[in-house]
Amino acid sequence: MEHAEDGPGPQGQHAGEARWRGLFERMGEGFFVAEALRDAAGRMTDFRFVEVNPAFERLTGIPMQHALGRPVREVIPGVPDDLIRTYARVVDSGEPAEFEVHVPALNDRWYEARARALGHGQFCVLFLEITQRKAVELALVRSEARYRTLFESIDEGFCILQVLFDAAGQPHDYRFVEINPAFERHTGMAGALGRTARELIPNLELTWVHTYARVAVSGEPLRFEDHAPSMGRWFDVFAFRIGNPAEHKVALLFSDITQRKQVEQALREADARKDEFLATLAHELRNPLAPISNGLAILRHAEAGSAVGVRARELMERQLAHMVRLVDDLLDVSRVSRGKVELRKAPVALGAVVEAALETSRPLLDAAGHRLELALPAEPVLLDADATRLSQVLSNLLNNAAKYTREGGHVRLAARCLPQRRVSIAVSDNGIGIPPQMLDQVFDLFTQVGAALERSQGGLGIGLSLARRLVEMHGGHISAASDGAGRGSTFTVELPTL
Ligand code: ADP
């Protein structure tokens, strides 16, 4: 042995050797000396144990006597060829080696070993058991893999960002240092990894930077919902500091909640519209009552058949008809929205539908002194429709044209045939018009342009919603057009023909 040979001089050699042997026998590390066994070609194919210490027996479970003097392949059948090759390299090159050893054929243990050549085909190995450390490492690897799977498969966006501070210590941006696959879906940002938020969104609101900087500095986690107008999205975010505070890293678990916010907003608006509707409803139902009660008072004193009496009666009839229309619309819209209305479809001429609508609307148009212009195709147009419902739609549009046009206006109903067996019917006026941003909204239930109480006898904001649903039930489409306030409006209904 190298150490024994390096011992003190010839006189002390015996005592020195005893000291080394004592150490060799008491040390906690396993130790052995082995020599190479070679085949005819000089390749090391096996090795033989020359010396082993008691720790070797303790750590490997191989009795010392069983190992000593015997080839390792005999002592440990199934010893990996890799291990033999490692020792061969040490012996042949004279370079020491450090490695981890696991011999499944022998036991479940793991060892950390160092091998060193001793010359004359001999080498020594010092090793210790690291089974426990390996178990911890393995658990870590597994847990890392588990978290990685979680990280990659969760539906929520996840990222780790690093807040960037300028020389004055002010946060000005943050960099995405880790992102999960769902990140892109929630943010709409591709290729964010390694880039900064403001590189990706130059006009990003600084509040986002400040919020994450606060989490990075204080270490206090934060849960919040916020809007990023620069991204056109709403987010629900849980932000918490991660890693060494000096790194200013913040992890975010977040979701894009834009859709939910839009639904909430729509619900709020619908709620507000309903409130306004109730006010309008009360107002609209109250309006005709004063003229009716006046009329009654007049009738009480007027002689039967007198001109005053006739006028009062006519006025009361008009007011009553208006109330009936309101209540009918109200009943209809609730039945249509609950799917309770069934169309009674039959072949019907467009001319007849228009005529019926005019019959209903004529009094209102005449009362306002409007000029009515009709332009129907020369050839008859046949529809498969519920004539009553369809004329209700058209009279609704005519009534609106009459209501939303100053006295003495011009109302036009023009129909023309379109390709693919369709017809378009346009009702236009030269009235107050509709602002562009309201063109789609006028078809929403309870939507009215302008303040409710300013309009007298306007209605309830349900006519167009009803019209749209009825037209759609006929497989058609309705749209509004206007050049803006004061420039008149055109409502166009498109329907399939027979
Ligand atoms: P309303 O009972 O208020 O008339 P509608 O649903 O029929 O309800 O119409 C909704 C709103 O659309 C009206 O309150 C009005 O502001 C606007 N509108 C409808 N038709 C016209 C039109 N021809 N010209 C201008 N504005 C119109």
PDB file of C-alpha atoms in Angstrom, residues 152-300:
ATOM      1  CA  GLU A 152     -47.632  23.408 -17.496  1.00  0.00           C
ATOM      2  CA  SER A 153     -51.081  21.950 -17.276  1.00  0.00           C
ATOM      3  CA  ILE A 154     -52.999  24.471 -15.181  1.00  0.00           C
ATOM      4  CA  ASP A 155     -55.586  26.501 -16.953  1.00  0.00           C
ATOM      5  CA  GLU A 156     -54.530  29.709 -15.252  1.00  0.00           C
ATOM      6  CA  GLY A 157     -51.720  31.811 -16.553  1.00  0.00           C
ATOM      7  CA  PHE A 158     -48.570  31.573 -14.467  1.00  0.00           C
ATOM      8  CA  CYS A 159     -45.395  33.540 -14.747  1.00  0.00           C
ATOM      9  CA  ILE A 160     -42.436  34.700 -12.748  1.00  0.00           C
ATOM     10  CA  LEU A 161     -41.339  38.221 -13.418  1.00  0.00           C
ATOM     11  CA  GLN A 162     -38.439  40.292 -12.266  1.00  0.00           C
ATOM     12  CA  VAL A 163     -39.172  43.908 -11.441  1.00  0.00           C
ATOM     13  CA  LEU A 164     -36.604  46.296 -12.929  1.00  0.00           C
ATOM     14  CA  PHE A 165     -35.562  49.423 -11.035  1.00  0.00           C
ATOM     15  CA  ASP A 166     -33.753  52.424 -12.497  1.00  0.00           C
ATOM     16  CA  ALA A 167     -30.648  54.042 -11.029  1.00  0.00           C
ATOM     17  CA  ALA A 168     -32.806  56.193  -8.762  1.00  0.00           C
ATOM     18  CA  GLY A 169     -34.427  53.059  -7.331  1.00  0.00           C
ATOM     19  CA  GLN A 170     -37.710  53.626  -9.161  1.00  0.00           C
ATOM     20  CA  PRO A 171     -39.424  50.604 -10.717  1.00  0.00           C
ATOM     21  CA  HIS A 172     -39.909  51.148 -14.454  1.00  0.00           C
ATOM     22  CA  ASP A 173     -40.574  47.763 -16.037  1.00  0.00           C
ATOM     23  CA  TYR A 174     -40.524  44.022 -15.420  1.00  0.00           C
ATOM     24  CA  ARG A 175     -39.126  41.046 -17.283  1.00  0.00           C
ATOM     25  CA  PHE A 176     -40.846  37.687 -17.736  1.00  0.00           C
ATOM     26  CA  VAL A 177     -38.365  35.065 -16.554  1.00  0.00           C
ATOM     27  CA  GLU A 178     -40.735  32.083 -16.594  1.00  0.00           C
ATOM     28  CA  ILE A 179     -44.093  31.567 -18.225  1.00  0.00           C
ATOM     29  CA  ASN A 180     -46.414  28.605 -18.569  1.00  0.00           C
ATOM     30  CA  PRO A 181     -48.191  27.521 -21.746  1.00  0.00           C
ATOM     31  CA  ALA A 182     -51.506  29.105 -20.657  1.00  0.00           C
ATOM     32  CA  PHE A 183     -49.772  32.492 -20.340  1.00  0.00           C
ATOM     33  CA  GLU A 184     -50.186  33.327 -24.017  1.00  0.00           C
ATOM     34  CA  ARG A 185     -53.886  32.501 -24.066  1.00  0.00           C
ATOM     35  CA  HIS A 186     -54.560  34.738 -21.067  1.00  0.00           C
ATOM     36  CA  THR A 187     -52.438  37.674 -22.209  1.00  0.00           C
ATOM     37  CA  GLY A 188     -52.514  37.375 -25.983  1.00  0.00           C
ATOM     38  CA  MET A 189     -48.727  37.913 -25.903  1.00  0.00           C
ATOM     39  CA  ALA A 190     -46.540  35.496 -27.828  1.00  0.00           C
ATOM     40  CA  GLY A 191     -42.811  35.124 -27.190  1.00  0.00           C
ATOM     41  CA  ALA A 192     -42.891  36.959 -23.858  1.00  0.00           C
ATOM     42  CA  LEU A 193     -40.206  34.848 -22.201  1.00  0.00           C
ATOM     43  CA  GLY A 194     -37.093  36.869 -21.484  1.00  0.00           C
ATOM     44  CA  ARG A 195     -38.660  40.118 -22.675  1.00  0.00           C
ATOM     45  CA  THR A 196     -39.959  43.010 -20.621  1.00  0.00           C
ATOM     46  CA  ALA A 197     -43.577  44.007 -20.284  1.00  0.00           C
ATOM     47  CA  ARG A 198     -43.021  47.426 -21.827  1.00  0.00           C
ATOM     48  CA  GLU A 199     -41.075  45.966 -24.732  1.00  0.00           C
ATOM     49  CA  LEU A 200     -44.165  43.912 -25.422  1.00  0.00           C
ATOM     50  CA  ILE A 201     -46.726  46.628 -24.630  1.00  0.00           C
ATOM     51  CA  PRO A 202     -45.043  50.033 -24.891  1.00  0.00           C
ATOM     52  CA  ASN A 203     -48.077  51.890 -23.526  1.00  0.00           C
ATOM     53  CA  LEU A 204     -48.604  49.516 -20.586  1.00  0.00           C
ATOM     54  CA  GLU A 205     -50.050  51.387 -17.611  1.00  0.00           C
ATOM     55  CA  LEU A 206     -47.353  52.078 -15.002  1.00  0.00           C
ATOM     56  CA  THR A 207     -49.710  50.992 -12.211  1.00  0.00           C
ATOM     57  CA  TRP A 208     -48.930  47.370 -13.117  1.00  0.00           C
ATOM     58  CA  VAL A 209     -45.202  47.977 -12.634  1.00  0.00           C
ATOM     59  CA  HIS A 210     -45.800  49.775  -9.338  1.00  0.00           C
ATOM     60  CA  THR A 211     -48.116  47.082  -8.034  1.00  0.00           C
ATOM     61  CA  TYR A 212     -45.603  44.292  -8.676  1.00  0.00           C
ATOM     62  CA  ALA A 213     -42.748  46.426  -7.351  1.00  0.00           C
ATOM     63  CA  ARG A 214     -44.697  46.818  -4.115  1.00  0.00           C
ATOM     64  CA  VAL A 215     -45.080  43.031  -3.833  1.00  0.00           C
ATOM     65  CA  ALA A 216     -41.387  42.512  -4.662  1.00  0.00           C
ATOM     66  CA  VAL A 217     -40.261  45.005  -2.028  1.00  0.00           C
ATOM     67  CA  SER A 218     -42.756  44.334   0.774  1.00  0.00           C
ATOM     68  CA  GLY A 219     -43.096  40.571   0.274  1.00  0.00           C
ATOM     69  CA  GLU A 220     -46.804  40.926   0.938  1.00  0.00           C
ATOM     70  CA  PRO A 221     -48.897  38.852  -1.444  1.00  0.00           C
ATOM     71  CA  LEU A 222     -51.680  40.626  -3.288  1.00  0.00           C
ATOM     72  CA  ARG A 223     -54.941  39.510  -4.833  1.00  0.00           C
ATOM     73  CA  PHE A 224     -56.753  41.891  -7.140  1.00  0.00           C
ATOM     74  CA  GLU A 225     -58.808  42.435 -10.260  1.00  0.00           C
ATOM     75  CA  ASP A 226     -57.789  45.179 -12.639  1.00  0.00           C
ATOM     76  CA  HIS A 227     -58.209  46.477 -16.120  1.00  0.00           C
ATOM     77  CA  ALA A 228     -55.319  46.855 -18.567  1.00  0.00           C
ATOM     78  CA  PRO A 229     -56.728  49.220 -21.204  1.00  0.00           C
ATOM     79  CA  SER A 230     -53.427  48.924 -23.090  1.00  0.00           C
ATOM     80  CA  MET A 231     -54.161  45.209 -23.562  1.00  0.00           C
ATOM     81  CA  GLY A 232     -57.929  45.538 -23.796  1.00  0.00           C
ATOM     82  CA  ARG A 233     -58.252  42.948 -21.033  1.00  0.00           C
ATOM     83  CA  TRP A 234     -59.296  42.510 -17.447  1.00  0.00           C
ATOM     84  CA  PHE A 235     -57.247  40.285 -15.131  1.00  0.00           C
ATOM     85  CA  ASP A 236     -57.739  38.489 -11.868  1.00  0.00           C
ATOM     86  CA  VAL A 237     -54.267  38.284 -10.331  1.00  0.00           C
ATOM     87  CA  PHE A 238     -52.643  36.659  -7.328  1.00  0.00           C
ATOM     88  CA  ALA A 239     -49.111  38.037  -6.963  1.00  0.00           C
ATOM     89  CA  PHE A 240     -46.525  36.865  -4.454  1.00  0.00           C
ATOM     90  CA  ARG A 241     -42.816  37.358  -3.973  1.00  0.00           C
ATOM     91  CA  ILE A 242     -40.665  34.385  -4.819  1.00  0.00           C
ATOM     92  CA  GLY A 243     -37.006  33.555  -4.177  1.00  0.00           C
ATOM     93  CA  ASN A 244     -34.418  35.831  -2.671  1.00  0.00           C
ATOM     94  CA  PRO A 245     -35.914  39.301  -1.926  1.00  0.00           C
ATOM     95  CA  ALA A 246     -32.890  40.963  -3.539  1.00  0.00           C
ATOM     96  CA  GLU A 247     -33.863  39.429  -6.894  1.00  0.00           C
ATOM     97  CA  HIS A 248     -37.184  41.331  -6.917  1.00  0.00           C
ATOM     98  CA  LYS A 249     -38.998  38.371  -8.367  1.00  0.00           C
ATOM     99  CA  VAL A 250     -42.761  38.078  -8.263  1.00  0.00           C
ATOM    100  CA  ALA A 251     -44.862  35.070  -9.251  1.00  0.00           C
ATOM    101  CA  LEU A 252     -48.278  35.672 -10.769  1.00  0.00           C
ATOM    102  CA  LEU A 253     -51.156  33.277 -10.968  1.00  0.00           C
ATOM    103  CA  PHE A 254     -53.719  34.998 -13.130  1.00  0.00           C
ATOM    104  CA  SER A 255     -56.691  34.698 -15.459  1.00  0.00           C
ATOM    105  CA  ASP A 256     -58.106  36.808 -18.215  1.00  0.00           C
ATOM    106  CA  ILE A 257     -61.568  37.734 -16.917  1.00  0.00           C
ATOM    107  CA  THR A 258     -62.508  40.125 -19.727  1.00  0.00           C
ATOM    108  CA  GLN A 259     -65.493  38.065 -20.718  1.00  0.00           C
ATOM    109  CA  ARG A 260     -66.844  37.891 -17.190  1.00  0.00           C
ATOM    110  CA  LYS A 261     -66.356  41.641 -16.813  1.00  0.00           C
ATOM    111  CA  GLN A 262     -68.184  42.257 -20.068  1.00  0.00           C
ATOM    112  CA  VAL A 263     -71.071  40.109 -18.895  1.00  0.00           C
ATOM    113  CA  GLU A 264     -71.120  41.966 -15.579  1.00  0.00           C
ATOM    114  CA  GLN A 265     -71.061  45.282 -17.392  1.00  0.00           C
ATOM    115  CA  ALA A 266     -73.876  44.179 -19.715  1.00  0.00           C
ATOM    116  CA  LEU A 267     -75.888  43.049 -16.688  1.00  0.00           C
ATOM    117  CA  ARG A 268     -75.325  46.375 -14.979  1.00  0.00           C
ATOM    118  CA  GLU A 269     -76.413  48.210 -18.091  1.00  0.00           C
ATOM    119  CA  ALA A 270     -79.465  46.005 -18.490  1.00  0.00           C
ATOM    120  CA  ASP A 271     -80.299  46.686 -14.867  1.00  0.00           C
ATOM    121  CA  ALA A 272     -79.968  50.426 -15.373  1.00  0.00           C
ATOM    122  CA  ARG A 273     -82.107  50.194 -18.503  1.00  0.00           C
ATOM    123  CA  LYS A 274     -84.752  48.327 -16.547  1.00  0.00           C
ATOM    124  CA  ASP A 275     -84.795  51.067 -13.903  1.00  0.00           C
ATOM    125  CA  GLU A 276     -85.166  53.672 -16.601  1.00  0.00           C
ATOM    126  CA  PHE A 277     -87.837  51.561 -18.216  1.00  0.00           C
ATOM    127  CA  LEU A 278     -89.897  51.515 -15.024  1.00  0.00           C
ATOM    128  CA  ALA A 279     -89.734  55.297 -14.852  1.00  0.00           C
ATOM    129  CA  THR A 280     -90.728  55.526 -18.518  1.00  0.00           C
ATOM    130  CA  LEU A 281     -93.499  52.996 -18.069  1.00  0.00           C
ATOM    131  CA  ALA A 282     -95.011  54.934 -15.191  1.00  0.00           C
ATOM    132  CA  HIS A 283     -94.691  58.117 -17.207  1.00  0.00           C
ATOM    133  CA  GLU A 284     -96.190  56.640 -20.382  1.00  0.00           C
ATOM    134  CA  LEU A 285     -99.123  55.080 -18.553  1.00  0.00           C
ATOM    135  CA  ARG A 286     -99.740  58.262 -16.613  1.00  0.00           C
ATOM    136  CA  ASN A 287     -99.658  60.541 -19.708  1.00  0.00           C
ATOM    137  CA  PRO A 288    -102.957  59.542 -21.338  1.00  0.00           C
ATOM    138  CA  LEU A 289    -104.824  59.628 -18.030  1.00  0.00           C
ATOM    139  CA  ALA A 290    -105.026  63.429 -17.776  1.00  0.00           C
ATOM    140  CA  PRO A 291    -106.595  63.920 -21.258  1.00  0.00           C
ATOM    141  CA  ILE A 292    -108.934  60.996 -20.614  1.00  0.00           C
ATOM    142  CA  SER A 293    -110.107  62.404 -17.317  1.00  0.00           C
ATOM    143  CA  ASN A 294    -110.477  65.866 -18.920  1.00  0.00           C
ATOM    144  CA  GLY A 295    -112.508  64.297 -21.690  1.00  0.00           C
ATOM    145  CA  LEU A 296    -114.757  62.620 -19.130  1.00  0.00           C
ATOM    146  CA  ALA A 297    -115.337  65.959 -17.393  1.00  0.00           C
ATOM    147  CA  ILE A 298    -116.271  67.557 -20.726  1.00  0.00           C
ATOM    148  CA  LEU A 299    -118.603  64.693 -21.611  1.00  0.00           C
ATOM    149  CA  ARG A 300    -120.354  65.037 -18.307  1.00  0.00           C
TER     150      ARG A 300
END
